[in-house]
Tab-separated table of C-alpha atoms in Angstrom:
chain	number	residue	atom	x	y	z
A	15	UNK	CA	2.214	-16.507	-116.854
A	16	UNK	CA	4.637	-16.139	-113.957
A	17	UNK	CA	6.052	-19.139	-112.166
A	18	UNK	CA	4.411	-18.012	-108.923
A	19	UNK	CA	1.035	-17.875	-110.639
A	20	UNK	CA	1.559	-21.308	-112.193
A	21	UNK	CA	2.495	-22.691	-108.776
A	22	UNK	CA	-0.623	-21.147	-107.258
A	23	UNK	CA	-2.813	-22.809	-109.895
A	24	UNK	CA	-1.024	-26.115	-109.358
A	25	UNK	CA	-1.743	-25.942	-105.609
A	26	UNK	CA	-5.397	-25.102	-106.260
A	27	UNK	CA	-5.694	-28.066	-108.635
A	28	UNK	CA	-4.044	-30.353	-106.054
A	29	UNK	CA	-6.565	-29.234	-103.409
A	30	UNK	CA	-9.424	-29.991	-105.825
A	31	UNK	CA	-8.039	-33.471	-106.466
A	32	UNK	CA	-7.819	-34.196	-102.743
A	33	UNK	CA	-11.346	-32.926	-102.071
A	34	UNK	CA	-12.772	-34.921	-104.988
A	35	UNK	CA	-10.972	-38.037	-103.796
A	36	UNK	CA	-12.128	-37.594	-100.203
A	37	UNK	CA	-15.699	-36.904	-101.342
A	38	UNK	CA	-15.732	-40.126	-103.348
A	39	UNK	CA	-14.211	-42.281	-100.611
A	40	UNK	CA	-16.449	-43.798	-97.944
A	41	UNK	CA	-13.664	-43.777	-95.321
A	42	UNK	CA	-13.322	-39.997	-95.586
A	43	UNK	CA	-16.978	-39.112	-95.046
A	44	UNK	CA	-17.773	-36.991	-92.009
A	45	UNK	CA	-19.344	-39.933	-90.172
A	46	UNK	CA	-16.412	-42.295	-90.637
A	47	UNK	CA	-12.973	-42.518	-89.033
A	48	UNK	CA	-11.039	-40.958	-91.922
A	49	UNK	CA	-7.846	-41.818	-93.756
A	50	UNK	CA	-4.121	-41.528	-93.176
A	51	UNK	CA	-2.264	-38.697	-94.883
A	52	UNK	CA	-0.002	-41.164	-96.726
A	53	UNK	CA	-2.983	-42.997	-98.195
A	54	UNK	CA	-4.553	-39.748	-99.401
A	55	UNK	CA	-1.228	-38.720	-100.948
A	56	UNK	CA	-0.775	-41.971	-102.842
A	57	UNK	CA	-4.439	-42.399	-103.804
A	58	UNK	CA	-4.427	-38.944	-105.400
A	59	UNK	CA	-1.466	-39.886	-107.593
A	60	UNK	CA	1.039	-37.501	-106.022
A	61	UNK	CA	3.667	-40.206	-105.417
A	62	UNK	CA	6.638	-40.184	-107.819
A	63	UNK	CA	7.800	-43.598	-106.615
A	64	UNK	CA	11.047	-44.381	-104.876
A	65	UNK	CA	13.752	-41.913	-105.940
A	66	UNK	CA	17.262	-41.381	-104.633
A	67	UNK	CA	17.102	-38.954	-101.683
A	68	UNK	CA	13.334	-38.703	-102.150
A	69	UNK	CA	11.589	-41.819	-100.939
A	70	UNK	CA	7.853	-42.133	-101.296
A	71	UNK	CA	7.501	-41.498	-97.561
A	72	UNK	CA	9.486	-38.256	-97.782
A	73	UNK	CA	7.572	-37.006	-100.815
A	74	UNK	CA	4.267	-36.932	-98.964
A	75	UNK	CA	5.208	-34.157	-96.563
A	76	UNK	CA	4.227	-31.326	-98.910
A	77	UNK	CA	0.676	-32.679	-98.671
A	78	UNK	CA	0.661	-31.737	-94.981
A	79	UNK	CA	0.452	-28.072	-95.970
A	80	UNK	CA	-2.293	-28.856	-98.486
A	81	UNK	CA	-4.354	-30.728	-95.869
A	82	UNK	CA	-3.822	-27.969	-93.308
A	83	UNK	CA	-4.946	-25.416	-95.896
A	84	UNK	CA	-8.156	-27.383	-96.508
A	85	UNK	CA	-8.583	-27.643	-92.747
A	86	UNK	CA	-8.256	-23.852	-92.359
A	87	UNK	CA	-10.881	-23.439	-95.087
A	88	UNK	CA	-13.281	-25.552	-93.003
A	89	UNK	CA	-13.519	-28.381	-95.528
A	90	UNK	CA	-11.742	-31.218	-93.724
A	91	UNK	CA	-10.679	-32.088	-90.204
A	92	UNK	CA	-8.080	-34.246	-88.520
A	93	UNK	CA	-9.055	-36.401	-85.598
A	94	UNK	CA	-6.657	-35.434	-82.793
A	95	UNK	CA	-6.547	-38.973	-81.408
A	96	UNK	CA	-6.314	-41.140	-84.533
A	97	UNK	CA	-4.604	-38.510	-86.736
A	98	UNK	CA	-6.925	-39.513	-89.600
A	99	UNK	CA	-8.356	-36.963	-92.042
A	100	UNK	CA	-12.033	-36.724	-93.025
A	101	UNK	CA	-14.520	-34.316	-94.496
A	102	UNK	CA	-16.450	-32.013	-92.182
């Protein structure tokens, strides 16, 4: 399998993890305020811990693209005022 294909599957799996987490978390339901991106990132186990030149805070930024992808698929939304993410 090509590296590109493996990366694609990895991204799909990561999206599934986030959706499963958000579906199981009361804060993320469509009727609640939502959750911060950093909390979603860490709660899904994507944090590698503090590393030289790659702090936990810096590591979370790749999840922005993942959340925006789920948003474009109509599965989640970000409150423009609070910046919190929740299911639609």
